[in-house]
């Protein structure tokens, strides 16, 4: 075997590698599209979920919180807040607990991180809770690993 890589061998490696990774890329895109299509059929976005996402964005919650691991790490993960507040066991109790938590902020406890007061309407609170519920039902492959966030 020759110790020297010839120009034609280098060209063949380049073109072969490019073709291989292009095929892998197309396969991954096709898999992603089929997964998203399957999820959108079984897990639709309702008007209240979209409204909750709008509240999330309008008040820049991501500046302090993470959702599905994305965002700032100042405050707790909110992708599983529905589960953490007992929404899976008792939907109404979970809904009320999340809404009351948001309404009670800031608590004024010294030395503790405080969430600002947002003065959200009942509709905004309901939409936000629906968004959290919808987010908790997304298959994140057990992320975050702990319910506590």
mmCIF file with all atom_site columns, N, CA, C and O in Angstrom, residues 65-90:
data_model
loop_
_atom_site.group_PDB
_atom_site.id
_atom_site.type_symbol
_atom_site.label_atom_id
_atom_site.label_alt_id
_atom_site.label_comp_id
_atom_site.label_asym_id
_atom_site.label_entity_id
_atom_site.label_seq_id
_atom_site.pdbx_PDB_ins_code
_atom_site.Cartn_x
_atom_site.Cartn_y
_atom_site.Cartn_z
_atom_site.occupancy
_atom_site.B_iso_or_equiv
_atom_site.pdbx_formal_charge
_atom_site.auth_seq_id
_atom_site.auth_comp_id
_atom_site.auth_asym_id
_atom_site.auth_atom_id
_atom_site.pdbx_PDB_model_num
ATOM 1   N N  . UNK A 1 65 ? -36.706 31.295 33.531 1.00 0.00 ? 65 UNK A N  1
ATOM 2   C CA . UNK A 1 65 ? -37.032 29.874 33.584 1.00 0.00 ? 65 UNK A CA 1
ATOM 3   C C  . UNK A 1 65 ? -36.513 29.135 32.357 1.00 0.00 ? 65 UNK A C  1
ATOM 4   O O  . UNK A 1 65 ? -36.274 29.727 31.312 1.00 0.00 ? 65 UNK A O  1
ATOM 5   N N  . UNK A 1 66 ? -36.412 27.816 32.502 1.00 0.00 ? 66 UNK A N  1
ATOM 6   C CA . UNK A 1 66 ? -36.176 26.953 31.349 1.00 0.00 ? 66 UNK A CA 1
ATOM 7   C C  . UNK A 1 66 ? -37.468 26.218 31.035 1.00 0.00 ? 66 UNK A C  1
ATOM 8   O O  . UNK A 1 66 ? -38.314 26.026 31.915 1.00 0.00 ? 66 UNK A O  1
ATOM 9   N N  . UNK A 1 67 ? -37.594 25.828 29.794 1.00 0.00 ? 67 UNK A N  1
ATOM 10  C CA . UNK A 1 67 ? -38.697 24.967 29.387 1.00 0.00 ? 67 UNK A CA 1
ATOM 11  C C  . UNK A 1 67 ? -38.093 23.944 28.443 1.00 0.00 ? 67 UNK A C  1
ATOM 12  O O  . UNK A 1 67 ? -37.472 24.295 27.449 1.00 0.00 ? 67 UNK A O  1
ATOM 13  N N  . UNK A 1 68 ? -38.174 22.676 28.832 1.00 0.00 ? 68 UNK A N  1
ATOM 14  C CA . UNK A 1 68 ? -37.532 21.580 28.109 1.00 0.00 ? 68 UNK A CA 1
ATOM 15  C C  . UNK A 1 68 ? -36.028 21.811 27.973 1.00 0.00 ? 68 UNK A C  1
ATOM 16  O O  . UNK A 1 68 ? -35.416 21.505 26.964 1.00 0.00 ? 68 UNK A O  1
ATOM 17  N N  . UNK A 1 69 ? -35.442 22.408 28.998 1.00 0.00 ? 69 UNK A N  1
ATOM 18  C CA . UNK A 1 69 ? -33.998 22.610 29.034 1.00 0.00 ? 69 UNK A CA 1
ATOM 19  C C  . UNK A 1 69 ? -33.517 23.869 28.363 1.00 0.00 ? 69 UNK A C  1
ATOM 20  O O  . UNK A 1 69 ? -32.338 24.201 28.444 1.00 0.00 ? 69 UNK A O  1
ATOM 21  N N  . UNK A 1 70 ? -34.390 24.614 27.698 1.00 0.00 ? 70 UNK A N  1
ATOM 22  C CA . UNK A 1 70 ? -33.991 25.847 27.007 1.00 0.00 ? 70 UNK A CA 1
ATOM 23  C C  . UNK A 1 70 ? -34.383 27.054 27.833 1.00 0.00 ? 70 UNK A C  1
ATOM 24  O O  . UNK A 1 70 ? -35.499 27.139 28.325 1.00 0.00 ? 70 UNK A O  1
ATOM 25  N N  . UNK A 1 71 ? -33.476 28.000 27.961 1.00 0.00 ? 71 UNK A N  1
ATOM 26  C CA . UNK A 1 71 ? -33.764 29.228 28.679 1.00 0.00 ? 71 UNK A CA 1
ATOM 27  C C  . UNK A 1 71 ? -32.721 29.489 29.744 1.00 0.00 ? 71 UNK A C  1
ATOM 28  O O  . UNK A 1 71 ? -31.640 28.908 29.744 1.00 0.00 ? 71 UNK A O  1
ATOM 29  N N  . UNK A 1 72 ? -33.060 30.371 30.665 1.00 0.00 ? 72 UNK A N  1
ATOM 30  C CA . UNK A 1 72 ? -32.150 30.746 31.735 1.00 0.00 ? 72 UNK A CA 1
ATOM 31  C C  . UNK A 1 72 ? -32.317 29.785 32.913 1.00 0.00 ? 72 UNK A C  1
ATOM 32  O O  . UNK A 1 72 ? -33.389 29.231 33.127 1.00 0.00 ? 72 UNK A O  1
ATOM 33  N N  . UNK A 1 73 ? -31.264 29.601 33.660 1.00 0.00 ? 73 UNK A N  1
ATOM 34  C CA . UNK A 1 73 ? -31.286 28.664 34.788 1.00 0.00 ? 73 UNK A CA 1
ATOM 35  C C  . UNK A 1 73 ? -31.403 29.389 36.127 1.00 0.00 ? 73 UNK A C  1
ATOM 36  O O  . UNK A 1 73 ? -30.950 28.910 37.137 1.00 0.00 ? 73 UNK A O  1
ATOM 37  N N  . UNK A 1 74 ? -32.037 30.548 36.132 1.00 0.00 ? 74 UNK A N  1
ATOM 38  C CA . UNK A 1 74 ? -32.212 31.302 37.367 1.00 0.00 ? 74 UNK A CA 1
ATOM 39  C C  . UNK A 1 74 ? -33.362 30.729 38.194 1.00 0.00 ? 74 UNK A C  1
ATOM 40  O O  . UNK A 1 74 ? -33.289 30.633 39.413 1.00 0.00 ? 74 UNK A O  1
ATOM 41  N N  . UNK A 1 75 ? -34.424 30.348 37.527 1.00 0.00 ? 75 UNK A N  1
ATOM 42  C CA . UNK A 1 75 ? -35.624 29.847 38.193 1.00 0.00 ? 75 UNK A CA 1
ATOM 43  C C  . UNK A 1 75 ? -35.909 28.417 37.701 1.00 0.00 ? 75 UNK A C  1
ATOM 44  O O  . UNK A 1 75 ? -35.282 27.952 36.761 1.00 0.00 ? 75 UNK A O  1
ATOM 45  N N  . UNK A 1 76 ? -36.855 27.721 38.316 1.00 0.00 ? 76 UNK A N  1
ATOM 46  C CA . UNK A 1 76 ? -37.076 26.301 37.992 1.00 0.00 ? 76 UNK A CA 1
ATOM 47  C C  . UNK A 1 76 ? -37.528 26.037 36.554 1.00 0.00 ? 76 UNK A C  1
ATOM 48  O O  . UNK A 1 76 ? -38.092 26.892 35.888 1.00 0.00 ? 76 UNK A O  1
ATOM 49  N N  . UNK A 1 77 ? -37.300 24.798 36.146 1.00 0.00 ? 77 UNK A N  1
ATOM 50  C CA . UNK A 1 77 ? -37.781 24.269 34.862 1.00 0.00 ? 77 UNK A CA 1
ATOM 51  C C  . UNK A 1 77 ? -39.305 24.254 34.886 1.00 0.00 ? 77 UNK A C  1
ATOM 52  O O  . UNK A 1 77 ? -39.914 23.841 35.875 1.00 0.00 ? 77 UNK A O  1
ATOM 53  N N  . UNK A 1 78 ? -39.927 24.704 33.799 1.00 0.00 ? 78 UNK A N  1
ATOM 54  C CA . UNK A 1 78 ? -41.383 24.744 33.763 1.00 0.00 ? 78 UNK A CA 1
ATOM 55  C C  . UNK A 1 78 ? -42.003 23.717 32.812 1.00 0.00 ? 78 UNK A C  1
ATOM 56  O O  . UNK A 1 78 ? -43.214 23.642 32.702 1.00 0.00 ? 78 UNK A O  1
ATOM 57  N N  . UNK A 1 79 ? -41.178 22.927 32.145 1.00 0.00 ? 79 UNK A N  1
ATOM 58  C CA . UNK A 1 79 ? -41.707 21.888 31.277 1.00 0.00 ? 79 UNK A CA 1
ATOM 59  C C  . UNK A 1 79 ? -42.417 20.796 32.051 1.00 0.00 ? 79 UNK A C  1
ATOM 60  O O  . UNK A 1 79 ? -43.236 20.069 31.498 1.00 0.00 ? 79 UNK A O  1
ATOM 61  N N  . UNK A 1 80 ? -42.110 20.685 33.328 1.00 0.00 ? 80 UNK A N  1
ATOM 62  C CA . UNK A 1 80 ? -42.749 19.657 34.153 1.00 0.00 ? 80 UNK A CA 1
ATOM 63  C C  . UNK A 1 80 ? -43.488 20.260 35.348 1.00 0.00 ? 80 UNK A C  1
ATOM 64  O O  . UNK A 1 80 ? -43.777 19.569 36.309 1.00 0.00 ? 80 UNK A O  1
ATOM 65  N N  . UNK A 1 81 ? -43.789 21.556 35.292 1.00 0.00 ? 81 UNK A N  1
ATOM 66  C CA . UNK A 1 81 ? -44.479 22.199 36.413 1.00 0.00 ? 81 UNK A CA 1
ATOM 67  C C  . UNK A 1 81 ? -45.880 21.609 36.603 1.00 0.00 ? 81 UNK A C  1
ATOM 68  O O  . UNK A 1 81 ? -46.360 21.503 37.726 1.00 0.00 ? 81 UNK A O  1
ATOM 69  N N  . UNK A 1 82 ? -46.515 21.169 35.527 1.00 0.00 ? 82 UNK A N  1
ATOM 70  C CA . UNK A 1 82 ? -47.840 20.543 35.624 1.00 0.00 ? 82 UNK A CA 1
ATOM 71  C C  . UNK A 1 82 ? -47.775 19.276 36.470 1.00 0.00 ? 82 UNK A C  1
ATOM 72  O O  . UNK A 1 82 ? -48.619 19.037 37.325 1.00 0.00 ? 82 UNK A O  1
ATOM 73  N N  . UNK A 1 83 ? -46.734 18.489 36.243 1.00 0.00 ? 83 UNK A N  1
ATOM 74  C CA . UNK A 1 83 ? -46.548 17.251 37.006 1.00 0.00 ? 83 UNK A CA 1
ATOM 75  C C  . UNK A 1 83 ? -46.164 17.583 38.447 1.00 0.00 ? 83 UNK A C  1
ATOM 76  O O  . UNK A 1 83 ? -46.669 16.984 39.398 1.00 0.00 ? 83 UNK A O  1
ATOM 77  N N  . UNK A 1 84 ? -45.266 18.547 38.620 1.00 0.00 ? 84 UNK A N  1
ATOM 78  C CA . UNK A 1 84 ? -44.770 18.920 39.941 1.00 0.00 ? 84 UNK A CA 1
ATOM 79  C C  . UNK A 1 84 ? -45.886 19.422 40.846 1.00 0.00 ? 84 UNK A C  1
ATOM 80  O O  . UNK A 1 84 ? -45.882 19.188 42.044 1.00 0.00 ? 84 UNK A O  1
ATOM 81  N N  . UNK A 1 85 ? -46.882 20.111 40.274 1.00 0.00 ? 85 UNK A N  1
ATOM 82  C CA . UNK A 1 85 ? -47.983 20.632 41.070 1.00 0.00 ? 85 UNK A CA 1
ATOM 83  C C  . UNK A 1 85 ? -49.174 19.674 41.126 1.00 0.00 ? 85 UNK A C  1
ATOM 84  O O  . UNK A 1 85 ? -50.258 20.058 41.547 1.00 0.00 ? 85 UNK A O  1
ATOM 85  N N  . UNK A 1 86 ? -48.986 18.427 40.698 1.00 0.00 ? 86 UNK A N  1
ATOM 86  C CA . UNK A 1 86 ? -50.011 17.399 40.844 1.00 0.00 ? 86 UNK A CA 1
ATOM 87  C C  . UNK A 1 86 ? -51.079 17.395 39.774 1.00 0.00 ? 86 UNK A C  1
ATOM 88  O O  . UNK A 1 86 ? -52.160 16.838 39.989 1.00 0.00 ? 86 UNK A O  1
ATOM 89  N N  . UNK A 1 87 ? -50.823 17.970 38.624 1.00 0.00 ? 87 UNK A N  1
ATOM 90  C CA . UNK A 1 87 ? -51.821 18.033 37.569 1.00 0.00 ? 87 UNK A CA 1
ATOM 91  C C  . UNK A 1 87 ? -52.201 16.691 36.982 1.00 0.00 ? 87 UNK A C  1
ATOM 92  O O  . UNK A 1 87 ? -53.332 16.509 36.531 1.00 0.00 ? 87 UNK A O  1
ATOM 93  N N  . UNK A 1 88 ? -51.276 15.734 36.979 1.00 0.00 ? 88 UNK A N  1
ATOM 94  C CA . UNK A 1 88 ? -51.598 14.405 36.434 1.00 0.00 ? 88 UNK A CA 1
ATOM 95  C C  . UNK A 1 88 ? -52.574 13.664 37.332 1.00 0.00 ? 88 UNK A C  1
ATOM 96  O O  . UNK A 1 88 ? -53.437 12.944 36.854 1.00 0.00 ? 88 UNK A O  1
ATOM 97  N N  . UNK A 1 89 ? -52.417 13.827 38.633 1.00 0.00 ? 89 UNK A N  1
ATOM 98  C CA . UNK A 1 89 ? -53.292 13.125 39.575 1.00 0.00 ? 89 UNK A CA 1
ATOM 99  C C  . UNK A 1 89 ? -54.653 13.799 39.672 1.00 0.00 ? 89 UNK A C  1
ATOM 100 O O  . UNK A 1 89 ? -55.679 13.139 39.714 1.00 0.00 ? 89 UNK A O  1
ATOM 101 N N  . UNK A 1 90 ? -54.672 15.108 39.760 1.00 0.00 ? 90 UNK A N  1
ATOM 102 C CA . UNK A 1 90 ? -55.910 15.876 39.900 1.00 0.00 ? 90 UNK A CA 1
ATOM 103 C C  . UNK A 1 90 ? -55.758 17.154 39.076 1.00 0.00 ? 90 UNK A C  1
ATOM 104 O O  . UNK A 1 90 ? -55.115 18.107 39.515 1.00 0.00 ? 90 UNK A O  1
#
